[in-house]
Tab-separated table of C-alpha atoms in Angstrom:
chain	number	residue	atom	x	y	z
A	96	MET	CA	-2.631	137.007	130.220
A	97	SER	CA	-0.644	139.014	132.741
A	98	ARG	CA	-0.345	136.943	135.889
A	99	GLY	CA	3.388	137.587	135.791
A	100	ALA	CA	5.602	140.201	137.367
A	101	TYR	CA	8.123	140.581	134.543
A	102	LEU	CA	9.425	139.123	131.297
A	103	ALA	CA	12.872	137.556	131.033
A	104	LEU	CA	14.458	137.280	127.588
A	105	ASP	CA	17.353	135.160	126.432
A	106	TRP	CA	17.908	137.054	123.177
A	107	GLY	CA	20.626	135.397	121.141
A	108	THR	CA	22.088	135.644	117.673
A	109	THR	CA	19.609	133.387	115.853
A	110	ASN	CA	16.972	132.554	118.461
A	111	ARG	CA	15.021	134.303	121.159
A	112	ARG	CA	13.374	132.792	124.208
A	113	ALA	CA	10.877	134.661	126.374
A	114	TYR	CA	9.822	133.651	129.882
A	115	LEU	CA	6.841	134.989	131.795
A	116	MET	CA	8.051	135.181	135.380
A	117	ALA	CA	6.300	135.447	138.731
A	118	ASP	CA	7.644	137.786	141.392
A	119	ASP	CA	9.202	134.842	143.261
A	120	GLY	CA	11.124	133.683	140.183
A	121	ALA	CA	8.759	130.895	139.124
A	122	MET	CA	8.331	130.514	135.372
A	123	LEU	CA	4.695	130.771	134.301
A	124	ASP	CA	5.018	130.455	130.529
A	125	THR	CA	7.657	130.390	127.820
A	126	MET	CA	8.009	130.666	124.062
A	127	ARG	CA	10.873	130.381	121.600
A	128	ASP	CA	11.187	131.756	118.083
A	129	ASP	CA	13.756	132.621	115.430
A	130	ARG	CA	13.704	136.378	116.102
A	131	GLY	CA	17.339	136.570	117.149
A	132	VAL	CA	19.342	139.736	116.608
A	133	LEU	CA	20.275	138.729	113.048
A	134	ALA	CA	16.579	138.757	112.145
A	135	VAL	CA	15.713	142.082	113.797
A	136	GLY	CA	16.742	145.496	112.512
A	137	ARG	CA	17.624	148.060	115.156
A	138	GLU	CA	14.539	150.107	114.335
A	139	GLU	CA	12.325	147.006	114.793
A	140	TYR	CA	13.037	146.390	118.479
A	141	PRO	CA	10.264	148.641	119.855
A	142	ALA	CA	7.724	146.729	117.753
A	143	GLU	CA	9.168	143.407	118.901
A	144	LEU	CA	8.859	144.534	122.505
A	145	GLU	CA	5.291	145.719	121.940
A	146	ALA	CA	4.365	142.331	120.451
A	147	LEU	CA	5.772	140.480	123.455
A	148	ARG	CA	3.839	142.720	125.827
A	149	ALA	CA	0.676	142.252	123.790
A	150	ARG	CA	1.055	138.536	124.355
A	151	TYR	CA	2.115	138.501	128.003
A	152	GLY	CA	1.032	141.825	129.479
A	153	ASP	CA	2.459	145.297	129.933
A	154	LEU	CA	5.400	144.134	132.045
A	155	PRO	CA	8.971	145.261	132.676
A	156	VAL	CA	11.577	143.264	130.793
A	157	ILE	CA	15.087	142.058	131.623
A	158	ALA	CA	17.136	140.615	128.775
A	159	ALA	CA	20.494	138.914	128.345
A	160	GLY	CA	22.484	137.883	125.314
A	161	MET	CA	23.284	139.471	121.978
A	162	VAL	CA	20.524	142.077	122.299
A	163	GLY	CA	23.107	144.051	124.283
A	164	SER	CA	25.851	143.704	121.673
A	165	THR	CA	26.922	146.109	118.951
A	166	ARG	CA	24.660	144.093	116.625
A	167	GLY	CA	21.675	144.304	118.980
A	168	TRP	CA	19.361	147.068	120.159
A	169	HIS	CA	21.506	148.990	122.633
A	170	GLU	CA	25.067	148.145	123.575
A	171	ALA	CA	25.604	147.157	127.209
A	172	PRO	CA	29.400	147.346	127.604
A	173	TYR	CA	31.222	144.253	128.830
A	174	VAL	CA	32.253	143.922	132.456
A	175	ALA	CA	35.784	142.629	132.916
A	176	ALA	CA	36.379	139.331	134.683
A	177	PRO	CA	36.647	138.522	137.501
A	178	VAL	CA	33.022	139.415	138.156
A	179	ASP	CA	30.062	138.165	140.166
A	180	ALA	CA	26.325	138.727	139.873
A	181	ALA	CA	26.494	141.958	141.855
A	182	GLY	CA	29.100	143.320	139.437
A	183	LEU	CA	26.922	142.495	136.452
A	184	ALA	CA	23.850	144.028	138.087
A	185	ALA	CA	25.719	147.244	138.846
A	186	ALA	CA	26.655	147.602	135.154
A	187	ALA	CA	23.227	146.722	133.715
A	188	LEU	CA	21.852	149.069	131.069
A	189	VAL	CA	18.430	150.332	132.164
A	190	LEU	CA	16.207	151.959	129.550
A	191	ASP	CA	13.606	153.621	131.748
A	192	ASP	CA	11.482	154.829	128.847
A	193	GLN	CA	11.029	151.225	127.667
A	194	ARG	CA	11.158	149.604	131.134
A	195	PHE	CA	13.808	147.392	129.582
A	196	THR	CA	16.998	146.229	131.299
A	197	ILE	CA	19.930	144.642	129.468
A	198	VAL	CA	22.439	142.481	131.316
A	199	PRO	CA	26.020	143.212	130.210
A	200	GLY	CA	28.353	140.497	128.964
A	201	VAL	CA	31.755	139.606	130.378
A	202	SER	CA	35.176	140.283	128.870
A	203	LEU	CA	38.589	138.771	129.472
A	204	LEU	CA	41.815	140.553	128.558
A	205	THR	CA	45.212	139.253	129.637
A	206	ASP	CA	48.731	139.615	128.302
A	207	THR	CA	48.118	136.693	125.944
A	208	ARG	CA	44.353	136.297	125.446
A	209	ALA	CA	41.171	138.225	124.704
A	210	ASP	CA	37.673	136.776	124.955
A	211	VAL	CA	34.044	137.844	125.401
A	212	MET	CA	30.665	136.314	126.144
A	213	ARG	CA	27.045	137.422	126.371
A	214	GLY	CA	24.298	135.336	127.953
A	215	GLU	CA	26.381	132.383	129.110
A	216	GLU	CA	27.379	134.268	132.252
A	217	VAL	CA	23.742	134.333	133.373
A	218	GLN	CA	23.535	130.526	133.228
A	219	VAL	CA	26.827	130.050	135.059
A	220	LEU	CA	26.085	132.477	137.881
A	221	GLY	CA	22.515	131.195	138.058
A	222	ALA	CA	23.710	127.605	138.485
A	223	VAL	CA	25.856	128.724	141.421
A	224	ALA	CA	23.113	130.903	142.949
A	225	ALA	CA	20.565	128.068	142.745
A	226	GLY	CA	22.930	125.488	144.215
A	227	LEU	CA	23.026	123.526	140.966
A	228	ALA	CA	26.819	123.788	140.970
A	229	PRO	CA	29.428	124.715	143.601
A	230	ALA	CA	30.932	128.170	143.861
A	231	ASP	CA	34.282	126.819	142.623
A	232	ALA	CA	33.645	124.977	139.380
A	233	LEU	CA	34.498	124.421	135.732
A	234	PHE	CA	31.543	124.816	133.366
A	235	CYS	CA	31.139	123.701	129.760
A	236	GLN	CA	28.418	125.215	127.566
A	237	PRO	CA	28.458	123.376	124.216
A	238	GLY	CA	27.112	125.085	121.139
A	239	THR	CA	28.228	126.838	117.987
A	240	HIS	CA	30.793	128.606	120.152
A	241	ASN	CA	31.495	126.383	123.131
A	242	LYS	CA	32.296	128.162	126.385
A	243	TRP	CA	34.557	126.905	129.156
A	244	VAL	CA	33.999	129.004	132.268
A	245	ARG	CA	35.834	128.860	135.588
A	246	THR	CA	34.289	130.192	138.789
A	247	GLU	CA	35.945	130.772	142.142
A	248	ALA	CA	33.961	131.793	145.204
A	249	GLY	CA	30.965	132.408	142.943
A	250	ARG	CA	32.836	134.775	140.620
A	251	ILE	CA	33.654	134.213	136.968
A	252	THR	CA	37.426	134.348	136.989
A	253	GLY	CA	38.285	133.017	133.544
A	254	PHE	CA	36.795	131.565	130.390
A	255	ALA	CA	37.639	130.401	126.893
A	256	THR	CA	35.556	130.205	123.725
A	257	ALA	CA	36.080	127.342	121.284
A	258	MET	CA	34.604	127.568	117.773
A	259	THR	CA	33.999	123.806	117.755
A	260	GLY	CA	30.423	123.768	116.478
A	261	GLU	CA	31.065	126.450	113.879
A	262	LEU	CA	34.139	124.628	112.561
A	263	PHE	CA	32.153	121.430	112.137
A	264	ALA	CA	29.428	123.303	110.261
A	265	LEU	CA	31.971	124.975	107.990
A	266	LEU	CA	33.694	121.659	107.247
A	267	ARG	CA	30.348	120.001	106.540
A	268	ASP	CA	29.137	122.693	104.154
A	269	HIS	CA	32.311	123.990	102.500
A	270	GLY	CA	35.699	122.796	101.345
A	271	ILE	CA	37.209	119.394	100.736
A	272	LEU	CA	35.089	117.563	103.344
A	273	ALA	CA	31.776	118.957	102.091
A	274	GLY	CA	29.564	116.083	101.053
A	275	MET	CA	31.382	113.635	103.341
A	276	LEU	CA	29.932	114.798	106.654
A	277	GLY	CA	26.247	114.264	106.067
A	278	GLY	CA	26.020	111.149	108.232
A	279	SER	CA	24.669	111.014	111.770
A	280	VAL	CA	26.814	111.966	114.726
A	281	ALA	CA	26.392	109.880	117.851
A	282	ASP	CA	28.540	108.315	120.514
A	283	GLY	CA	30.001	105.113	119.097
A	284	PRO	CA	33.228	103.576	117.779
A	285	ALA	CA	33.813	106.210	115.074
A	286	PHE	CA	33.201	109.094	117.471
A	287	ARG	CA	35.459	107.495	120.091
A	288	ASP	CA	38.201	107.011	117.494
A	289	GLY	CA	37.900	110.699	116.682
A	290	LEU	CA	38.138	111.627	120.357
A	291	ALA	CA	41.360	109.664	120.707
A	292	ARG	CA	42.812	111.290	117.579
A	293	GLY	CA	41.801	114.816	118.498
A	294	ALA	CA	42.617	114.886	122.211
A	295	GLY	CA	45.855	116.745	122.678
A	296	ALA	CA	46.497	116.826	118.931
A	297	ALA	CA	49.105	119.376	117.937
A	298	ASP	CA	48.269	118.629	114.292
A	299	LEU	CA	44.519	119.258	114.255
A	300	THR	CA	44.433	120.309	110.606
A	301	VAL	CA	46.302	117.122	109.654
A	302	ALA	CA	43.835	115.038	111.667
A	303	LEU	CA	40.901	116.645	109.860
A	304	PHE	CA	42.301	115.847	106.411
A	305	GLU	CA	42.649	112.230	107.543
A	306	VAL	CA	38.833	112.100	107.605
A	307	ARG	CA	38.838	112.326	103.815
A	308	ALA	CA	41.871	110.119	103.271
A	309	GLY	CA	40.523	107.426	105.564
A	310	VAL	CA	37.300	107.166	103.560
A	311	LEU	CA	39.078	107.216	100.185
A	312	LEU	CA	41.498	104.464	101.235
A	313	GLY	CA	38.848	102.275	102.814
A	314	ARG	CA	39.999	102.694	106.398
A	315	ARG	CA	36.714	104.226	107.474
A	316	ALA	CA	33.152	103.818	106.210
A	317	ALA	CA	31.755	106.927	104.531
A	318	GLU	CA	28.729	106.940	106.844
A	319	ASP	CA	31.086	107.184	109.861
A	320	ALA	CA	33.001	110.225	108.588
A	321	ALA	CA	30.800	112.802	110.324
A	322	ALA	CA	31.000	111.072	113.703
A	323	TYR	CA	34.772	110.695	113.355
A	324	ALA	CA	35.262	114.365	112.399
A	325	SER	CA	33.017	115.499	115.253
A	326	GLY	CA	35.039	113.331	117.616
A	327	ILE	CA	38.279	114.936	116.456
A	328	LEU	CA	36.958	118.447	117.063
A	329	ILE	CA	35.285	117.717	120.397
A	330	GLY	CA	38.302	115.700	121.513
A	331	ALA	CA	40.592	118.643	120.782
A	332	ASP	CA	38.163	121.002	122.538
A	333	VAL	CA	37.781	118.926	125.707
A	334	GLY	CA	41.423	117.893	125.691
A	335	SER	CA	42.505	121.530	125.768
A	336	GLN	CA	41.051	121.808	129.292
A	337	GLY	CA	43.051	118.970	130.808
A	338	ALA	CA	46.128	120.060	132.731
A	339	GLY	CA	48.499	117.108	132.771
A	340	GLY	CA	45.749	114.892	131.416
A	341	ALA	CA	43.319	115.511	134.294
A	342	ILE	CA	40.221	117.500	133.409
A	343	GLY	CA	38.424	116.851	136.708
A	344	THR	CA	34.741	117.598	137.233
A	345	VAL	CA	32.940	119.561	134.523
A	346	HIS	CA	29.469	121.021	135.035
A	347	LEU	CA	27.772	120.586	131.680
A	348	LEU	CA	25.164	123.229	130.853
A	349	ALA	CA	23.490	121.488	127.913
A	350	ASP	CA	20.968	118.873	126.903
A	351	GLY	CA	20.225	116.613	123.948
A	352	ASN	CA	22.704	114.909	121.653
A	353	LEU	CA	25.384	117.562	122.015
A	354	ALA	CA	25.369	117.124	125.783
A	355	ASP	CA	25.677	113.356	125.282
A	356	LEU	CA	28.702	113.821	123.027
A	357	TYR	CA	30.480	116.171	125.426
A	358	ALA	CA	29.686	113.962	128.412
A	359	ALA	CA	31.195	111.003	126.556
A	360	ALA	CA	34.273	113.044	125.644
A	361	ILE	CA	34.788	114.293	129.193
A	362	ALA	CA	34.506	110.758	130.574
A	363	ALA	CA	36.781	109.314	127.873
A	364	LEU	CA	39.452	111.865	128.765
A	365	GLY	CA	39.337	111.041	132.456
A	366	GLY	CA	36.886	113.659	133.701
A	367	THR	CA	33.459	113.568	135.317
A	368	ALA	CA	30.529	115.307	133.651
A	369	VAL	CA	27.793	116.660	135.918
A	370	ARG	CA	24.768	117.720	133.921
A	371	VAL	CA	23.042	120.971	134.891
A	372	ASP	CA	19.669	122.089	133.520
A	373	SER	CA	20.649	125.112	131.430
A	374	HIS	CA	17.120	126.562	131.398
A	375	ALA	CA	16.807	126.310	135.176
A	376	ALA	CA	20.241	127.916	135.502
A	377	PHE	CA	19.292	130.810	133.212
A	378	LEU	CA	16.053	131.464	135.092
A	379	ALA	CA	17.818	131.376	138.454
A	380	GLY	CA	20.487	133.720	137.132
A	381	ILE	CA	18.177	136.239	135.513
A	382	HIS	CA	15.914	136.347	138.574
A	383	HIS	CA	18.866	136.856	140.898
A	384	LEU	CA	20.104	139.686	138.691
A	385	ARG	CA	16.672	141.306	138.621
A	386	GLU	CA	16.540	141.240	142.426
A	387	LEU	CA	19.978	142.837	142.617
A	388	ILE	CA	19.076	145.517	140.053
A	389	SER	CA	15.753	146.293	141.722
């Protein structure tokens, strides 16, 4: 099938996405599967790579995400923020024998905070490179571990990871709220009530127990508990980014229901959500990095 020039991989923890790319950065084909790093033993990566090349052609590969972590194939050490695309390209791990390049992640270490990310930096820098977002911007990348990323002059200067999605999943499946959070989560009165309760809450754990108490005492319908709990968590997450109550413009790298929820939260807390196509941003970022590495 090889009409392409290279393969680009977004190789995450649970999922993997492959893109067949033309030399000018156009995407020719794509596929997604559940062969994330948790599903692949270290000794299995050569076979995984061979299978991808059997499908798309004997092409060089550039990959980002957890494949470069200590749980992946080969570790590509983090690059400390502040960093731009050129800094990431200079630190890329190139495996010449496999014609396989791994983009490093980004680390943050200050007197008070430590944080890391892998893969999200490609989307952020790609959005800037492609003109999908300005060089000075605040990005939000909702997911299991939501990322807030700040860029200045096209460089990642700071970021924060919020375990919002993972906390909701843990509350839904374990503990006192398990069995109460099976309802749908969508923007509506219950979700908005949760946003108001969670935004700026210094007593987040108290607010979460109120989900149960509210249902037991008839204050809230059982079918609304999940939306209310999600609102509390997302409200606390988004609210943490507002200095003096003003969050400003947020470039939202997401789609689907989760993007809708975060857009609603950002607007409810006085900000403006600008949606950015996360797939287009990743492709722009990975192609820019490949050009810099080449």
